[in-house]
Coordinates of C-alpha atoms in Angstrom, one line a residue:
Chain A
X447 CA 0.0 0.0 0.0
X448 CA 2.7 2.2 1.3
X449 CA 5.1 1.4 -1.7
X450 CA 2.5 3.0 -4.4
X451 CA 2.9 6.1 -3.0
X452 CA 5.0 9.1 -3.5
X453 CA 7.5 10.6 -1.0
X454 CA 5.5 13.7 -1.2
X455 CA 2.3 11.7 -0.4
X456 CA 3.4 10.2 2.4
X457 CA 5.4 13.2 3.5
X458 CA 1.8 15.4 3.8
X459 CA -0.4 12.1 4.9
X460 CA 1.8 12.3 8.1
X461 CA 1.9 16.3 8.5
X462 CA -1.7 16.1 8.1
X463 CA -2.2 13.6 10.1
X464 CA -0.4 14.8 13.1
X465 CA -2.3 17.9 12.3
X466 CA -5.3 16.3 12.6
X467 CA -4.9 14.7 15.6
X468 CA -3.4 18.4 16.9
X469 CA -6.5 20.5 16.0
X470 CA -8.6 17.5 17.4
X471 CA -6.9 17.9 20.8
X472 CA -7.6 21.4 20.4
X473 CA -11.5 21.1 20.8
X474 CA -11.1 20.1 24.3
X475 CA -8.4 22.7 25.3
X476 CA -9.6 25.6 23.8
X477 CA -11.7 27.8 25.6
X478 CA -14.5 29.1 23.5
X479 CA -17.2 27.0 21.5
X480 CA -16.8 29.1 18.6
X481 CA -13.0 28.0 18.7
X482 CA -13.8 24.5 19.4
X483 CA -16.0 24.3 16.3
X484 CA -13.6 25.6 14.1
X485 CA -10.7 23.3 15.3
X486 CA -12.7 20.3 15.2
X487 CA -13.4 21.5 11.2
X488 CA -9.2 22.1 11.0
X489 CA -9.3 18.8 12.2
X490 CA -11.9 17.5 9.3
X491 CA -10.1 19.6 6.8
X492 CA -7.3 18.3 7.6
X493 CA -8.5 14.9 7.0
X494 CA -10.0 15.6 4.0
X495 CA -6.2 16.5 3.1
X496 CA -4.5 13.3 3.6
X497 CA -7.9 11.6 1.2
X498 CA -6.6 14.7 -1.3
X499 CA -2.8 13.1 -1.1
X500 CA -4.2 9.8 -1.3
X501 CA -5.7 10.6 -4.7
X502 CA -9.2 10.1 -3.8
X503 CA -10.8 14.2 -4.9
X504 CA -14.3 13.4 -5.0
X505 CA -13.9 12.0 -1.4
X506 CA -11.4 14.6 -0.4
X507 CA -13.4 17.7 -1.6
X508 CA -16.9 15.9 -0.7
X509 CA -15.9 15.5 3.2
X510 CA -14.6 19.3 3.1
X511 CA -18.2 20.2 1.8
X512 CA -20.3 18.5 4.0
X513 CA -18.0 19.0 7.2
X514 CA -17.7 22.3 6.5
X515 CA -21.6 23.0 6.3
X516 CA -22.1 20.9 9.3
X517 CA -19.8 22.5 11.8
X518 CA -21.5 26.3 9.9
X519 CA -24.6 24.9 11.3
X520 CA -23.6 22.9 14.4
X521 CA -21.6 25.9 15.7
X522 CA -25.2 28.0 15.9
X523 CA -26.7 24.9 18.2
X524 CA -23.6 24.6 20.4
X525 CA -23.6 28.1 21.2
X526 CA -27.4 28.3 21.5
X527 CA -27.5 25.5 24.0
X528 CA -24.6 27.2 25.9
X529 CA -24.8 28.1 29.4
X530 CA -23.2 31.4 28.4
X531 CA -24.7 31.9 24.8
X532 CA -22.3 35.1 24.0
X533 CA -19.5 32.4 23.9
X534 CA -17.0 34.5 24.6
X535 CA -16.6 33.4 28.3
X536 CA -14.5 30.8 29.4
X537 CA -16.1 27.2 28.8
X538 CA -15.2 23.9 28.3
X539 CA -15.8 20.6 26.3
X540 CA -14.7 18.2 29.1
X541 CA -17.2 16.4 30.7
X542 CA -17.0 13.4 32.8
X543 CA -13.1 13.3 32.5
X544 CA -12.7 9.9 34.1
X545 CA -15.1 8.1 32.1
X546 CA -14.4 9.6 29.1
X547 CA -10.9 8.8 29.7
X548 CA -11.3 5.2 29.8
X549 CA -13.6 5.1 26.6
X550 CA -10.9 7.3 24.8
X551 CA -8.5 5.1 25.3
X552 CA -10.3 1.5 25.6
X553 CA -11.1 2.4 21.9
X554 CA -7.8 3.5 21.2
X555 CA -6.7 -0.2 22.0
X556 CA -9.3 -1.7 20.4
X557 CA -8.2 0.2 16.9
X558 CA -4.9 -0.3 17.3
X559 CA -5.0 -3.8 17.5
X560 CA -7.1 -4.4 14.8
X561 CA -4.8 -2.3 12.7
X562 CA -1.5 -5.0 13.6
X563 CA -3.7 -7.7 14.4
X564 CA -6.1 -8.3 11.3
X565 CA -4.9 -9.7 8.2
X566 CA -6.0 -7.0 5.8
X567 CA -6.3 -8.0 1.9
X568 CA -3.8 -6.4 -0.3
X569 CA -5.2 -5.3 -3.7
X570 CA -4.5 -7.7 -6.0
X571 CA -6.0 -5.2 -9.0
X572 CA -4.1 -1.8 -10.1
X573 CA -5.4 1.5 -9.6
X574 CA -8.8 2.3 -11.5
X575 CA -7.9 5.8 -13.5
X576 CA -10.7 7.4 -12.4
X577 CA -11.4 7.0 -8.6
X578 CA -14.9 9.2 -9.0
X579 CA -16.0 7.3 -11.5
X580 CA -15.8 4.2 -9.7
X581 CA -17.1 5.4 -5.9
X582 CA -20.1 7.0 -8.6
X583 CA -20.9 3.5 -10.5
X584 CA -20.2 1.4 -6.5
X585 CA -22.6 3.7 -5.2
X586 CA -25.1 3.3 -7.9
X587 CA -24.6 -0.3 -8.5
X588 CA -23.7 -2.8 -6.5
X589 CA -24.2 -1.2 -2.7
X590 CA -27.4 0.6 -4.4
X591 CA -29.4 -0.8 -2.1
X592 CA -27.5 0.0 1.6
X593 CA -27.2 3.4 0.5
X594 CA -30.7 4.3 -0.3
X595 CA -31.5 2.2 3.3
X596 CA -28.9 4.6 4.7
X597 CA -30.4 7.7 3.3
X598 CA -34.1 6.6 4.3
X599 CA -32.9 6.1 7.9
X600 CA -30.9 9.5 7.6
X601 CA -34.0 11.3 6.7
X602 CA -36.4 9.9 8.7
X603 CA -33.7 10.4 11.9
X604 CA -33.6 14.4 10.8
X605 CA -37.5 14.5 10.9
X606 CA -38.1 12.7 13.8
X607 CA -35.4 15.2 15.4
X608 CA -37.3 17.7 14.2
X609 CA -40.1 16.5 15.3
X610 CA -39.1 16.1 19.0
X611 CA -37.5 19.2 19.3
X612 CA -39.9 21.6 17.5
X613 CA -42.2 23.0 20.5
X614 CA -44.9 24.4 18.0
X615 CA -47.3 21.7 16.3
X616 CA -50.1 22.1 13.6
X617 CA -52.2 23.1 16.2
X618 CA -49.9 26.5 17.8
X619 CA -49.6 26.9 13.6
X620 CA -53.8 26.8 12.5
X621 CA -55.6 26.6 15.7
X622 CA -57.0 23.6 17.7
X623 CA -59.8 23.5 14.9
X624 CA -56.4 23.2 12.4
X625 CA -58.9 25.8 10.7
X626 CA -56.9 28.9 10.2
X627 CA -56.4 30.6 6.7
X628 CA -53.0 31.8 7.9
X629 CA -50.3 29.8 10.0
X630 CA -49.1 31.5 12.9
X631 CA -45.8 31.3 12.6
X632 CA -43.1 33.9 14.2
X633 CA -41.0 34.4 11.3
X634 CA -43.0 34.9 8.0
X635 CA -40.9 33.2 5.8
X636 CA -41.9 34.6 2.8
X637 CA -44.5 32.6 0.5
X638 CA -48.0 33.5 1.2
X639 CA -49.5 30.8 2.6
Chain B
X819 CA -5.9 13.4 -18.1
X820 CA -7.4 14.4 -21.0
X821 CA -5.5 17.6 -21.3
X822 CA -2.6 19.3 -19.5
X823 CA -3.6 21.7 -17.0
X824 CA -2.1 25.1 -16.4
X825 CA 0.7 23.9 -14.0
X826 CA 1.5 21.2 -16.2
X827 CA 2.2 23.6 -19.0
X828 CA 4.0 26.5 -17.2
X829 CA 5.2 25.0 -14.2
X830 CA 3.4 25.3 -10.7
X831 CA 5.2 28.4 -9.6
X832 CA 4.0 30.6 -12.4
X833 CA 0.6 29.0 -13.2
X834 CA 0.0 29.6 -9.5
X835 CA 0.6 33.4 -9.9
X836 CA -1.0 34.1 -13.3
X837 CA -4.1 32.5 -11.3
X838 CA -3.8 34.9 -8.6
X839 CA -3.0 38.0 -11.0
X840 CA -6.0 36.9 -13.4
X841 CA -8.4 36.3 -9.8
X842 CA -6.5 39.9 -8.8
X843 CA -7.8 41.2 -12.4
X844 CA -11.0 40.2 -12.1
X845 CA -11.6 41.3 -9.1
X846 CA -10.8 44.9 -10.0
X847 CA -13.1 44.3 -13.1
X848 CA -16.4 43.5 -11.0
X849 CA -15.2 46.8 -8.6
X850 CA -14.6 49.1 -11.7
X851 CA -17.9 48.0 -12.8
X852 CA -20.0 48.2 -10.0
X853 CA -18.7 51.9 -9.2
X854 CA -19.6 52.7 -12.9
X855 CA -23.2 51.2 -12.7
X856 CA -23.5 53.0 -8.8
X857 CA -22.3 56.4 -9.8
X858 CA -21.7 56.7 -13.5
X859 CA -18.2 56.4 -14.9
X860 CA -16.1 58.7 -14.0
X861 CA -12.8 57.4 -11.7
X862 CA -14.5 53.8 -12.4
X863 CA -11.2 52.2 -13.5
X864 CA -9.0 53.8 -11.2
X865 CA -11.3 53.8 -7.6
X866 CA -11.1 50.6 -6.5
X867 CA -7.4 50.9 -6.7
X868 CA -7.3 54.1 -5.0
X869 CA -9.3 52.9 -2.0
X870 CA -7.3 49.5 -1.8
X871 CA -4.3 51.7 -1.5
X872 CA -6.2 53.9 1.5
X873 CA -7.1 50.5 3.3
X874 CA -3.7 49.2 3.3
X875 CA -2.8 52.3 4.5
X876 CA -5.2 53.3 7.0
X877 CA -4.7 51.7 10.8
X878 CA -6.9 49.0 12.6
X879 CA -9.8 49.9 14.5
X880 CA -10.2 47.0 17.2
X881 CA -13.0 46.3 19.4
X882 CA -13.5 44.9 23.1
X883 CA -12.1 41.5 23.5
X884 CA -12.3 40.5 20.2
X885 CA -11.6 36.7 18.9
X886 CA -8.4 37.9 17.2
X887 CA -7.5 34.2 16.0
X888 CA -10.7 33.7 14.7
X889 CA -11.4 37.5 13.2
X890 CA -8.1 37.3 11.1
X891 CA -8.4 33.5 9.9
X892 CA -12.0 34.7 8.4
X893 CA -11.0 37.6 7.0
X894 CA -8.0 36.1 5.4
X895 CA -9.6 33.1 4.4
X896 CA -12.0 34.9 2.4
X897 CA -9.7 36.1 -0.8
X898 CA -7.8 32.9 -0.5
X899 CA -10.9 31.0 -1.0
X900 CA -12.2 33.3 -3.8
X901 CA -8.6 32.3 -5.5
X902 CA -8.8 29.0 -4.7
X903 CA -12.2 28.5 -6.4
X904 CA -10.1 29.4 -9.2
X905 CA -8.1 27.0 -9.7
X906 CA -10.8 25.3 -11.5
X907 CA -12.1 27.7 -14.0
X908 CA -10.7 27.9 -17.1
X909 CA -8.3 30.0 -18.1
X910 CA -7.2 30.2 -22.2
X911 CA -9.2 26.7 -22.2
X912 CA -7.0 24.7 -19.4
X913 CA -7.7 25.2 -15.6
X914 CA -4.6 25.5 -12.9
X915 CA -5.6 21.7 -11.7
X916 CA -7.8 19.4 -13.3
X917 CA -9.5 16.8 -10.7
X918 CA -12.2 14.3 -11.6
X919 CA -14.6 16.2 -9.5
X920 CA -13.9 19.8 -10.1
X921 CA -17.4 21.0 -9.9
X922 CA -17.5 19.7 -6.3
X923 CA -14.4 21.5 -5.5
X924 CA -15.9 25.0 -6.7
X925 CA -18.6 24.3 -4.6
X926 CA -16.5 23.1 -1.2
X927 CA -14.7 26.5 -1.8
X928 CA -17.8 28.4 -1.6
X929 CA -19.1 26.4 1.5
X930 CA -15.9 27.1 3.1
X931 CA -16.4 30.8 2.5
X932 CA -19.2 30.8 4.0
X933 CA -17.6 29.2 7.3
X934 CA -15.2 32.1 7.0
X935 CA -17.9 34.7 6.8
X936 CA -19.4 33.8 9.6
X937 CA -16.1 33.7 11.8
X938 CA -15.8 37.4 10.1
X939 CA -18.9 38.5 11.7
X940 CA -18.2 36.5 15.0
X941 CA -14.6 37.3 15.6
X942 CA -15.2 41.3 16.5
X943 CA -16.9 40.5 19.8
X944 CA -19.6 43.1 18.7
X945 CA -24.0 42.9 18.3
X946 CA -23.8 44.1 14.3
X947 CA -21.0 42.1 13.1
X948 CA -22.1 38.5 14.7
X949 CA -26.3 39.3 13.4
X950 CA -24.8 39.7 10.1
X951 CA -22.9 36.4 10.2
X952 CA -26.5 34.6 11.6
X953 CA -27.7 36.3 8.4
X954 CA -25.3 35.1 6.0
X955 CA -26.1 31.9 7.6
X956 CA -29.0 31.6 6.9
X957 CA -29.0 32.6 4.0
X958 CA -26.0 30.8 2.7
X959 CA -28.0 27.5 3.6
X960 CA -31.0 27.9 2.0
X961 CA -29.2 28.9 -1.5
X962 CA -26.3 26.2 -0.7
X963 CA -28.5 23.3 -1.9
X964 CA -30.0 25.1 -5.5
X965 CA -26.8 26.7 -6.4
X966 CA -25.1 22.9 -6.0
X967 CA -27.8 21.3 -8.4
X968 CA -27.4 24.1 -10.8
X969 CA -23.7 23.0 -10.7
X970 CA -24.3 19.3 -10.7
X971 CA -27.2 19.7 -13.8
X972 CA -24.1 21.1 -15.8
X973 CA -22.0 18.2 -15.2
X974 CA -24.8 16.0 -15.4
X975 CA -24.9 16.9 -19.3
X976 CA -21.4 16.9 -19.7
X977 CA -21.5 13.5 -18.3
X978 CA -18.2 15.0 -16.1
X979 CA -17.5 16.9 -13.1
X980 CA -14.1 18.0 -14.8
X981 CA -14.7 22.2 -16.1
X982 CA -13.0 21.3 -19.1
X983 CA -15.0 18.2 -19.5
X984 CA -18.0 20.0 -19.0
X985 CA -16.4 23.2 -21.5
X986 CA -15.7 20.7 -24.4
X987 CA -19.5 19.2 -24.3
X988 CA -20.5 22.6 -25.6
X989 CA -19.0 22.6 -28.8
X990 CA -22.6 22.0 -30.4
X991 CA -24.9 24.1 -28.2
X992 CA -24.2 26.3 -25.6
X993 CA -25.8 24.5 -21.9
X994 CA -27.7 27.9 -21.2
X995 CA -30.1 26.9 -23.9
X996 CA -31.5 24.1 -22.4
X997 CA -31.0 24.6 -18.7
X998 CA -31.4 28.5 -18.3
X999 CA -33.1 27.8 -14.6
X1000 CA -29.7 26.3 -13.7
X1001 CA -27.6 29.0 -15.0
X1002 CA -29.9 31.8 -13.7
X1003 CA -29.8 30.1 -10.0
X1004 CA -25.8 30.1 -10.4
X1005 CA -25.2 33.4 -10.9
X1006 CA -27.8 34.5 -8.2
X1007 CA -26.6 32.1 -6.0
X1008 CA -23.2 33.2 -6.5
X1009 CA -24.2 37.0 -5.6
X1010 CA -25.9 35.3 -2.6
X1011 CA -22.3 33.8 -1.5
X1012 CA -20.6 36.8 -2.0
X1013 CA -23.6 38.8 0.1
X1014 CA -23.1 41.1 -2.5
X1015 CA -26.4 43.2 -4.4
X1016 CA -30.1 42.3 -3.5
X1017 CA -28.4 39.6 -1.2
X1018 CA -26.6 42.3 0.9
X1019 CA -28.4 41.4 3.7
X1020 CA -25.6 40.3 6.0
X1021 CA -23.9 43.6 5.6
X1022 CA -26.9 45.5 5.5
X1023 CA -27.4 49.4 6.6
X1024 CA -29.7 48.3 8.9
X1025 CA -27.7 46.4 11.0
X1026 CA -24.8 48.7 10.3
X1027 CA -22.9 46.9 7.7
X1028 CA -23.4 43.9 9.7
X1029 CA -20.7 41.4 9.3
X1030 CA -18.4 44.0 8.0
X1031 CA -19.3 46.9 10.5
X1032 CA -16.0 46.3 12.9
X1033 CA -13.5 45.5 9.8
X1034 CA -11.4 48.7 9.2
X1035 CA -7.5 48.9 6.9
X1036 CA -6.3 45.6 5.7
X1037 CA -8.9 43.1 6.9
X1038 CA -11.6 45.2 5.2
X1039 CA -9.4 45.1 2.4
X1040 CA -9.6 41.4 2.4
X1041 CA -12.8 41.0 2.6
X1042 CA -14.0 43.2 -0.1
X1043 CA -11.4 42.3 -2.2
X1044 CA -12.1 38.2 -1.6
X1045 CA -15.7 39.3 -2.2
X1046 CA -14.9 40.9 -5.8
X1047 CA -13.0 38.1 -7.0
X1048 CA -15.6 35.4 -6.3
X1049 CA -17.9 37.0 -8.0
X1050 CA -15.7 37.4 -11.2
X1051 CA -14.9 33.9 -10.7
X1052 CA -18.1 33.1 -10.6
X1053 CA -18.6 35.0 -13.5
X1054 CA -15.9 33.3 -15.4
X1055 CA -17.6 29.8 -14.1
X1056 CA -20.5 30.8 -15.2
X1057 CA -19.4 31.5 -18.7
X1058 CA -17.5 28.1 -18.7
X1059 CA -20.1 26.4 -17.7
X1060 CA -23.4 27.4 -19.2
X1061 CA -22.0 29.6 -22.1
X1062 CA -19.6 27.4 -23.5
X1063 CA -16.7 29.0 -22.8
X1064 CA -13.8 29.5 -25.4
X1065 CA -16.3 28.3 -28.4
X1066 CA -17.5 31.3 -30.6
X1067 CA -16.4 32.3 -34.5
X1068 CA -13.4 34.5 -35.9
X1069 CA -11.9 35.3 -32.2
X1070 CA -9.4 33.1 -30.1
X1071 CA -10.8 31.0 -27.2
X1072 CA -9.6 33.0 -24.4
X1073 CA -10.4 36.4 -25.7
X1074 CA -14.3 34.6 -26.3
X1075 CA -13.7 33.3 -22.8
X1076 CA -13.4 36.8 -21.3
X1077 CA -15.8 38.9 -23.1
X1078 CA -18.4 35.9 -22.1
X1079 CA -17.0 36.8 -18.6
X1080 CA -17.3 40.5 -19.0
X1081 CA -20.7 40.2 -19.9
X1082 CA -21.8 38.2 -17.2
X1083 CA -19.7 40.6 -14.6
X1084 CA -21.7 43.4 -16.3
X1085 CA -25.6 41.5 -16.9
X1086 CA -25.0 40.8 -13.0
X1087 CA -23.7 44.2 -11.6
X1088 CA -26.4 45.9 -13.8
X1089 CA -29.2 44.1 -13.0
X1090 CA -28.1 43.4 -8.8
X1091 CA -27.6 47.2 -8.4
X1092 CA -31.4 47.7 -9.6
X1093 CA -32.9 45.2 -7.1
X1094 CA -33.3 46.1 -3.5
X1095 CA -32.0 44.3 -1.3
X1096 CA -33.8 41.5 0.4
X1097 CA -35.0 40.7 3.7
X1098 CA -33.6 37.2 4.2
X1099 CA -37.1 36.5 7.1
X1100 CA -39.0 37.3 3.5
X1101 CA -36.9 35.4 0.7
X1102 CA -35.1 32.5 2.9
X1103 CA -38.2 30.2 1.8
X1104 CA -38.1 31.0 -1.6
X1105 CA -34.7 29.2 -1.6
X1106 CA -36.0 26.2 -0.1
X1107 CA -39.6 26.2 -1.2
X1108 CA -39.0 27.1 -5.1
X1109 CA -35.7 27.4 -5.7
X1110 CA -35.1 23.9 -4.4
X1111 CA -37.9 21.9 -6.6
X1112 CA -36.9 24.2 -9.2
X1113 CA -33.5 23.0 -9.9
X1114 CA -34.5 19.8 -9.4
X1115 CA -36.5 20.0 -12.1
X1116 CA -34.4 21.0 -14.3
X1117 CA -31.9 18.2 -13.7
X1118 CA -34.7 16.0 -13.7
X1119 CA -35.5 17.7 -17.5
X1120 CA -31.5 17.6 -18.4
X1121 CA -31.0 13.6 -17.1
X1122 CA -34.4 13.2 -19.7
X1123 CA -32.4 14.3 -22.7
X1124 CA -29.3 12.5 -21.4
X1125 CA -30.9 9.4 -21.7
X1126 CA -32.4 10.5 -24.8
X1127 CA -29.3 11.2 -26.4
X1128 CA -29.5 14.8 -26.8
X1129 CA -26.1 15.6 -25.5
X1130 CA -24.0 13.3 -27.3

């Protein structure tokens, strides 16, 4: 695996790497969520670099894309649900240190001795010359069906969330008689409706 | 590889720079011409280089406890994104680095921004600047998703996510023609990226200039000038992608290229300067409620005449 790479490759798979871990470790020293959101996206970014140095640009540029929107969006939540929501006061993202401790490294372990310990196939075929192409036509051939089971679940987990958190119903929006011409809704939106 | 890319041919060293001088270029394009279409044309060529000249020179205003790390990383991170999203338009036919998914690359660049934005309007500790990021937010998200299908429909024809893949499809018919609802989106939602025209709501006058209230010297500098060249290289996108690009009679590719972008810079400019701008609590849905199934439309309509055989 190691061999069909460049110097340069591996060279920046390990920079990134460490840098990975680094801005990871950052999340919980920092002191500011805003900060903590970021680094954790470094950290992603970063990631998304070593897939770049690997070869693989549709996953590369795809994990920057969606991370990058995530943490946009998570880093509105994590402040909202602050103590302090102004964010600019000292928090922290350590919680139960002990316990998390022992999970941290208990799966630590557990990776790194499936890493040594498994006998992991080598690829017997060379390199497809289009890596794209080939996640596009796995995708939308033979593991067709596990991703649309995938997506299903994924949507149906975002409305359910949705759905538990909202605290307005159909019946805060048209009335108990679900009779109202016009929703009442706090932010217009808008469509006329 | 179908073709060689721009650092293939020169080198990366100077393919790298002619990017940043043409992104530099364009930038000063999309100023010159929205200071001719604000206030008619006199100084238009030479203002935007007089006031970058009184921002580099004029000294920082700070605020109270800002997020310093987080203020400059936004503010820088804007132009170098704006280049960055460069590097896979065209320029004279070959693009600075040709990936298998460049389409997806133009479009992580512009999420990215949008990241950076935010961290611009959160960094300066201050009411104005952090409402503006929210609005950019919100905004950003509910034009993210039809400004990514308008992309995708093009490459969708094209049968490619490579820009020159998606340039050479175009030697027959230009991709405007039959998917005008995705090239209309693009260059809107670009405008709505760069929070620039009637999507100026982040850095409205009502909220003081919002996210770019507290910048003052260099970092406004940054900013505006990041903003400028995504536009023009969304311009020059939008010409590769949905005006096919280099192809037209009698003139060379490159000099068809840029008048294509010219006249986008100047159909947008013209047109955004008209519009007022608009309240994101009355136009977010819009995005999400129209916008959305609109583009999905249309690639459903362009994957029709795929499998027809219309694009071949």
């Amino acid at each position: 695996m190691l061999s069909d790479l460049s110097g340069w490759a591996i060279a920046a798979v390990t920079v990134l790497g460490v840098l990975s871990v680094a801005s990871g470790i950052a999340v919980f020293v920092v002191d500011s969520m805003a900060r903590a959101t970021f680094a954790l996206l470094g950290s992603f970014l970063a990631v998304a670099g070593v897939l770049l140095a690997l070869d693989l640009v549709y996953l590369a540029v795809v994990t920057a894309l969606m991370m990058t929107i995530e943490m946009a969006i998570m880093v509105v939540f994590m402040l909202m649900f602050m103590m302090n929501p102004a964010g600019l006061m000292p928090m922290t993202m350590v919680h139960n240190a002990r316990g998390s401790a022992v999970l941290g490294a208990g799966a630590f372990v557990v990776l790194v001795l499936g890493i040594w310990l498994i006998d992991w196939p080598t690829r017997d075929v060379s390199r497809p010359p289009d890596s794209t192409r080939q996640l596009g036509e796995a995708i939308m051939g033979s593991h067709m069906l596990v991703m649309l089971l995938i997506g299903i679940a994924l949507f149906a987990t975002i409305l359910a969330g949705t759905v538990l958190a909202t605290a307005r119903g159909r019946y805060d929006r048209f009335g108990s008689g679900l009779d109202a011409q016009q929703p009442a809704d706090p932010v217009p939106g808008g469509l006329p409706r | 590889m179908p073709e060689q890319t721009l650092a293939e041919a020169w080198g990366s060293a100077p393919a790298v720079l002619a990017v940043v001088a043409v992104g530099l270029v364009l930038g000063l394009v999309v100023a010159g011409v929205d200071r001719a279409v604000v206030s008619g044309g006199s100084g238009a060529a030479v203002e935007p280089i007089r006031s970058s000249a009184r921002l580099l020179l004029e000294q920082r205003r700070t605020t109270l406890a800002p997020d310093r790390l987080l203020w400059r990383l936004g503010g820088t991170a804007v132009p170098v994104l704006a280049l960055l999203s460069l590097a896979v338009v065209p320029i004279g036919g070959r693009t600075l680095w040709s990936t298998s998914a460049d389409l997806v690359w133009f479009n992580a660049m512009e999420a990215l921004l949008w990241a950076a934005v935010w961290l611009v309007g959160w960094g300066p500790n201050a009411v104005h600047a952090v409402t503006g990021g929210y609005r950019f937010l919100a905004q950003g998200l509910a034009y993210e998703l039809p400004l990514m299908f308008a992309l995708i429909t093009a490459g969708l024809a094209a049968g490619s996510l490579r820009t020159t893949d998606v340039v050479a499809a175009q030697q027959d018919l230009w991709f405007v023609v039959t998917m005008p609802v995705a090239f209309v989106v693009f260059v809107a939602g670009a405008a709505a990226f760069a929070f620039w025209g009637p999507f100026a709501a982040p850095t409205a006058a009502d909220i003081a200039g919002g996210v770019s209230s507290e910048l003052s010297g260099v970092d406004r500098l940054l900013v505006e000038a990041g903003r400028a060249i995504f536009l023009g290289a969304s311009a020059a996108m939008a010409a590769a992608l949905f005006l096919g690009g280099g192809s037209g009679p009698w003139l060379p590719g490159p000099l068809w290229h840029l008048l294509k972008t010219l006249a986008v810079v100047a159909a947008l400019v013209w047109i955004g300067r008209r519009l007022p701008v608009l309240r994101p609590d009355r136009t977010v849905e819009v995005g999400w409620m129209v916008l959305v199934p609109l583009t999905l439309l249309q690639a459903l309509v362009v994957a029709v005449l795929v499998l027809t055989g219309f694009y071949a």
